[in-house]
Coordinates of C-alpha atoms in Angstrom, one line a residue:
M97 CA 0.0 0.0 0.1
A98 CA 2.9 2.5 0.8
R99 CA 4.4 1.7 -2.7
Y100 CA 1.2 1.4 -4.9
G101 CA -1.5 3.1 -3.0
G102 CA -4.9 2.2 -1.8
E103 CA -6.3 1.1 1.5
A104 CA -6.5 -2.5 2.8
S105 CA -9.9 -3.0 1.7
D106 CA -8.9 -2.0 -2.0
W107 CA -6.6 -5.0 -2.2
I108 CA -6.8 -8.5 -3.0
D109 CA -4.1 -10.7 -1.4
L110 CA -3.2 -13.6 -3.8
S111 CA 0.2 -14.0 -2.3
T112 CA -0.4 -16.6 0.4
G113 CA -2.3 -19.7 -0.9
I114 CA -5.0 -19.1 1.8
N115 CA -8.6 -20.1 0.6
R116 CA -10.4 -16.9 0.0
T117 CA -13.7 -18.6 0.3
P118 CA -13.2 -19.5 3.8
Y119 CA -15.2 -21.8 6.2
P120 CA -18.3 -19.9 7.5
I121 CA -17.8 -19.0 11.0
P122 CA -20.4 -20.6 13.4
D123 CA -22.1 -18.8 16.1
L124 CA -19.8 -19.1 19.2
P125 CA -20.9 -19.5 22.8
L126 CA -19.7 -16.9 25.1
S127 CA -17.6 -19.2 27.0
A128 CA -15.4 -19.5 23.8
W129 CA -14.2 -15.9 24.7
T130 CA -14.4 -15.8 28.5
A131 CA -13.1 -19.2 29.7
L132 CA -10.1 -21.2 29.0
P133 CA -10.6 -24.3 27.0
T134 CA -11.4 -27.3 29.0
G135 CA -9.4 -30.6 28.6
A136 CA -12.6 -32.1 27.2
E137 CA -12.8 -29.3 24.7
L138 CA -9.3 -29.9 23.5
A139 CA -9.7 -33.6 23.2
A140 CA -12.8 -33.1 21.0
L141 CA -10.8 -30.8 18.9
T142 CA -8.0 -33.3 18.3
T143 CA -10.5 -36.1 17.8
S144 CA -12.1 -34.1 15.1
A145 CA -8.8 -33.2 13.5
A146 CA -7.6 -36.9 13.7
S147 CA -10.8 -38.1 11.8
A148 CA -10.4 -35.5 9.2
F149 CA -6.7 -36.3 8.7
G150 CA -7.3 -40.1 8.8
T151 CA -5.0 -41.0 11.7
G152 CA -5.0 -42.7 15.1
A153 CA -1.6 -41.3 16.0
P154 CA -1.1 -39.0 18.9
I155 CA -1.9 -35.4 17.8
L156 CA -1.5 -31.9 19.4
A157 CA -3.2 -28.7 18.4
M158 CA -1.0 -25.8 18.3
A159 CA -1.2 -22.1 17.3
G160 CA -0.6 -22.7 13.6
A161 CA 1.5 -25.0 11.9
Q162 CA 4.2 -22.3 12.4
A163 CA 4.3 -23.1 16.1
A164 CA 5.3 -26.6 15.4
I165 CA 7.9 -25.5 13.0
Q166 CA 9.5 -23.5 15.7
A167 CA 9.1 -26.0 18.3
I168 CA 10.3 -29.3 16.8
P169 CA 13.9 -28.0 16.2
R170 CA 14.1 -27.6 20.2
L171 CA 13.5 -31.4 20.7
G172 CA 16.7 -33.0 21.6
T173 CA 20.3 -31.8 20.9
P174 CA 20.8 -29.7 17.7
G175 CA 22.8 -31.5 14.9
R176 CA 22.9 -31.8 11.2
A177 CA 19.6 -30.8 9.3
R178 CA 18.7 -31.0 5.6
V179 CA 15.9 -29.4 4.1
L180 CA 14.3 -30.3 0.6
S181 CA 14.3 -26.9 -1.2
P182 CA 13.2 -24.6 -2.4
T183 CA 10.5 -24.3 0.0
Y184 CA 8.9 -22.4 2.7
N185 CA 11.7 -20.6 4.3
E186 CA 10.8 -20.7 7.9
H187 CA 11.6 -24.5 8.2
A188 CA 15.4 -23.6 7.7
A189 CA 15.2 -20.4 9.6
S190 CA 13.7 -22.0 12.7
L191 CA 16.2 -24.8 12.6
R192 CA 19.1 -22.3 12.3
A193 CA 17.6 -20.3 15.2
A194 CA 17.6 -23.4 17.4
G195 CA 21.4 -24.1 16.6
W196 CA 21.2 -26.7 13.9
T197 CA 23.6 -26.8 11.0
V198 CA 21.3 -26.6 8.0
E199 CA 21.8 -27.9 4.5
E200 CA 19.2 -27.2 1.8
V201 CA 19.2 -29.8 -0.9
G202 CA 17.3 -30.3 -4.1
D203 CA 16.7 -34.0 -4.1
L204 CA 15.0 -36.5 -1.9
A205 CA 17.9 -39.0 -1.9
A206 CA 20.2 -36.2 -0.6
L207 CA 18.3 -36.0 2.6
C208 CA 19.6 -39.5 3.8
G209 CA 21.9 -39.6 6.8
A210 CA 20.6 -36.3 8.4
D211 CA 19.9 -36.0 12.0
L212 CA 16.7 -34.1 11.0
T213 CA 15.1 -33.6 7.7
V214 CA 12.1 -31.6 6.4
V215 CA 9.9 -32.3 3.5
V216 CA 6.9 -30.0 2.5
N217 CA 4.4 -32.3 0.6
P218 CA 2.9 -30.9 -1.6
N219 CA 5.7 -28.3 -1.7
N220 CA 5.5 -24.6 -1.5
P221 CA 5.8 -22.8 -3.9
D222 CA 6.2 -25.2 -6.7
G223 CA 3.6 -27.9 -5.8
R224 CA 6.2 -30.8 -6.1
C225 CA 4.9 -34.0 -4.7
Q226 CA 6.7 -36.8 -3.1
N227 CA 5.5 -40.5 -3.1
P228 CA 4.3 -41.5 0.5
E229 CA 5.9 -44.8 0.4
M230 CA 9.3 -43.1 -0.5
L231 CA 8.8 -40.6 2.5
L232 CA 8.2 -43.7 4.8
E233 CA 11.4 -45.2 3.5
L234 CA 13.3 -42.1 4.1
S235 CA 12.0 -41.9 7.6
E236 CA 14.1 -45.2 8.3
R237 CA 17.2 -43.3 6.9
V238 CA 17.4 -40.2 9.0
G239 CA 17.3 -39.3 12.7
R240 CA 13.8 -37.5 12.4
L241 CA 11.7 -36.7 9.5
V242 CA 9.3 -33.6 9.5
V243 CA 6.6 -33.9 6.7
D244 CA 4.9 -30.5 6.3
E245 CA 1.5 -31.3 4.8
S246 CA 0.0 -27.7 5.1
F247 CA -1.3 -27.9 1.7
A248 CA -2.4 -31.5 1.6
D249 CA -6.2 -31.1 2.5
P250 CA -7.3 -31.3 -1.1
V251 CA -4.9 -34.1 -2.0
P252 CA -5.2 -36.5 0.8
E253 CA -3.8 -39.4 -1.2
L254 CA -0.4 -37.7 -0.5
S255 CA -0.8 -37.8 3.2
I256 CA 1.2 -40.1 5.6
A257 CA -0.6 -39.0 8.6
A258 CA -1.9 -42.5 9.4
Q259 CA 1.8 -43.6 9.7
A260 CA 2.8 -40.7 11.9
G261 CA 2.7 -42.7 15.3
R262 CA 6.2 -44.3 14.5
P263 CA 9.3 -42.9 16.3
G264 CA 11.0 -39.9 14.6
L265 CA 8.2 -39.0 12.2
F266 CA 6.4 -35.8 12.4
V267 CA 3.6 -34.6 10.3
L268 CA 2.3 -31.0 10.3
R269 CA -1.2 -30.0 9.2
S270 CA -2.5 -26.5 8.9
F271 CA -6.0 -25.4 9.5
G272 CA -5.9 -21.9 8.3
K273 CA -4.9 -22.6 4.7
F274 CA -7.6 -25.0 3.6
Y275 CA -10.4 -23.5 5.7
G276 CA -9.3 -20.0 4.9
L277 CA -9.2 -18.7 8.6
A278 CA -5.5 -18.2 9.0
G279 CA -6.2 -15.7 11.7
L280 CA -7.5 -18.2 14.0
R281 CA -4.0 -19.5 14.3
L282 CA -4.7 -23.2 14.5
G283 CA -2.5 -26.2 13.3
F284 CA -1.6 -29.7 14.4
V285 CA 1.5 -31.9 14.7
I286 CA 1.1 -35.6 14.6
G287 CA 3.8 -38.0 15.9
H288 CA 5.1 -40.6 18.2
E289 CA 3.5 -40.3 21.8
L290 CA 6.7 -39.4 23.5
D291 CA 7.6 -36.6 20.9
I292 CA 3.9 -35.3 21.2
A293 CA 4.1 -35.4 25.1
E294 CA 7.3 -33.4 24.8
L295 CA 5.8 -30.8 22.5
A296 CA 2.7 -30.5 24.6
R297 CA 4.8 -29.9 27.8
M298 CA 6.6 -27.1 25.7
A299 CA 3.5 -25.5 24.3
G300 CA 1.7 -25.3 27.8
P301 CA -1.8 -26.3 29.2
W302 CA -3.8 -23.9 26.5
P303 CA -1.8 -24.1 23.3
V304 CA -5.0 -22.7 21.4
S305 CA -7.8 -20.2 22.1
G306 CA -11.4 -21.1 23.0
A307 CA -12.5 -19.6 19.6
A308 CA -10.1 -21.9 17.7
V309 CA -11.3 -25.0 19.7
A310 CA -14.8 -24.3 19.0
I311 CA -14.5 -23.4 15.2
G312 CA -11.9 -25.9 14.6
S313 CA -14.1 -28.8 16.1
T314 CA -17.0 -27.9 13.9
A315 CA -15.2 -27.1 10.8
L316 CA -13.0 -30.4 10.8
S317 CA -16.1 -32.5 11.4
D318 CA -17.9 -30.9 8.5
R319 CA -16.8 -33.4 5.7
A320 CA -19.4 -32.2 3.2
W321 CA -17.8 -28.7 3.2
A322 CA -14.5 -30.2 2.7
E323 CA -15.5 -32.3 -0.2
E324 CA -17.4 -29.5 -1.8
T325 CA -14.3 -27.2 -1.5
T326 CA -11.8 -29.7 -2.8
A327 CA -13.9 -29.9 -5.9
R328 CA -14.3 -26.2 -6.3
L329 CA -10.6 -25.7 -5.9
L330 CA -9.6 -28.2 -8.5
S331 CA -11.8 -26.5 -10.9
E332 CA -10.8 -23.1 -10.2
A333 CA -7.0 -24.1 -10.3
G334 CA -7.8 -24.9 -13.9
R335 CA -9.6 -21.6 -14.5
L336 CA -6.6 -19.7 -13.1
D337 CA -4.1 -21.7 -15.3
A338 CA -6.0 -20.8 -18.4
M339 CA -6.0 -17.0 -17.5
A340 CA -2.3 -17.2 -16.8
R341 CA -1.6 -19.2 -20.3
A342 CA -3.7 -16.3 -22.0
A343 CA -1.3 -13.7 -20.5
G344 CA 1.8 -15.5 -21.9
W345 CA 2.7 -17.3 -18.6
S346 CA 3.5 -21.0 -18.2
L347 CA 2.7 -23.2 -15.4
V348 CA 5.7 -24.4 -13.2
G349 CA 3.5 -26.2 -10.7
G350 CA 1.3 -25.6 -7.6
T351 CA -1.7 -27.2 -5.6
P352 CA -5.2 -26.5 -5.7
L353 CA -4.6 -23.7 -3.3
F354 CA -2.1 -21.9 -5.3
R355 CA -0.3 -21.7 -8.6
L356 CA 3.3 -21.0 -9.6
Y357 CA 3.9 -19.5 -13.1
E358 CA 7.0 -18.7 -15.2
T359 CA 6.5 -15.2 -16.2
G360 CA 9.7 -14.2 -17.8
D361 CA 9.9 -11.2 -15.2
A362 CA 8.4 -11.8 -12.1
I363 CA 8.9 -8.3 -10.9
A364 CA 7.4 -6.7 -13.7
A365 CA 4.5 -9.2 -13.4
R366 CA 4.1 -8.5 -9.7
D367 CA 4.1 -4.7 -10.4
R368 CA 1.5 -5.2 -13.2
L369 CA -1.0 -6.8 -10.8
A370 CA 0.1 -4.5 -7.9
N371 CA -1.0 -1.4 -10.1
A372 CA -4.4 -3.2 -10.0
R373 CA -4.3 -3.7 -6.2
I374 CA -3.6 -7.4 -6.6
W375 CA -0.7 -8.7 -4.5
S376 CA 1.3 -11.8 -5.6
R377 CA 4.4 -13.5 -4.5
A378 CA 7.8 -13.1 -6.3
F379 CA 10.9 -14.9 -5.0
P380 CA 14.4 -13.5 -4.7
W381 CA 16.0 -16.8 -6.1
S382 CA 14.1 -16.9 -9.3
E383 CA 13.9 -14.0 -12.0
G384 CA 10.6 -15.4 -13.6
W385 CA 8.6 -17.3 -10.9
L386 CA 5.4 -15.6 -9.7
R387 CA 3.0 -17.5 -7.2
L388 CA -0.7 -16.7 -7.2
G389 CA -3.4 -17.9 -4.8
L390 CA -6.9 -18.5 -6.1
P391 CA -9.4 -15.5 -6.1
G392 CA -12.4 -15.9 -4.0
Q393 CA -15.6 -13.9 -5.0
E394 CA -16.4 -13.6 -8.8
A395 CA -15.5 -10.0 -8.5
E396 CA -12.1 -10.9 -7.6
W397 CA -11.7 -13.2 -10.7
E398 CA -12.9 -10.4 -12.8
R399 CA -10.5 -7.8 -11.5
L400 CA -7.6 -10.5 -12.0
A401 CA -8.8 -11.2 -15.6
E402 CA -8.8 -7.5 -16.3
A403 CA -5.3 -7.1 -14.9
L404 CA -3.9 -10.0 -16.8
A405 CA -5.6 -8.9 -20.2
P406 CA -3.1 -7.4 -22.8
P407 CA -3.5 -3.7 -23.4
C408 CA -5.8 -2.8 -26.2
A409 CA -4.1 -2.2 -29.6
A410 CA -3.8 1.4 -30.3
T411 CA -6.0 2.6 -33.1
V412 CA -4.5 4.5 -36.2

């Protein structure tokens, strides 16, 4: 806004991959705001999450997947970590902040032998997917394996949450991205019972708010909404790809929640959209890649289409 103008209400933020058609917030009891969550309410939340993620492994609710990303490196003694990259940069940053020696590698096989490894599946920002069986094999060849499934809700076949109870394996799940309620600050870590118990001790007795417990329990139990949203996202991802092709961009990859395009000049493409009050994500390590989340309401799609349309040819 400082650079391109406008107020917050003027902008469409497509830089994050957060669902812009969020889960409808239910009416909350006053106790969600005035009382600390009870043990029974927290247990109901994790039960709903376990059912939604298809796992019977121990699970802990935290203040977003980010809280788990920052906590896991503080388990045990720091050593050698490897992160499959390029990816979400907070993984490497959190490991380094906790004293780990971090190597960022581009191949799954290069992760073997590390004390701790991180794989984002599907990956952010390019949507690269890893075979679940290969990840399970990898977990036997490293000290600890963290699989960040923050964008896996629309592609449940990629998830290894059901196997997360084995020692040394952690699976992270986000709530805010697929359900579009990032401000709620809710996420989950699934893992071995001893690891989850230690993370719970670090997180304290009330790791998430009463509102997060109430909304999360309701939303995660609403499988009809999840199925309808997945179908819509898959369809609209194709719509966004078609618009990008018409603008002369090519698809690099992505997930049903965001797409990554080769634009030739990402900064110019970002500026073009920003002049229409649409924010996107460029990356300092790529001259051409630009990431776009999916618009929400039809008016947002129309604004994006207008911003991507080629300028009218001058008349003579």
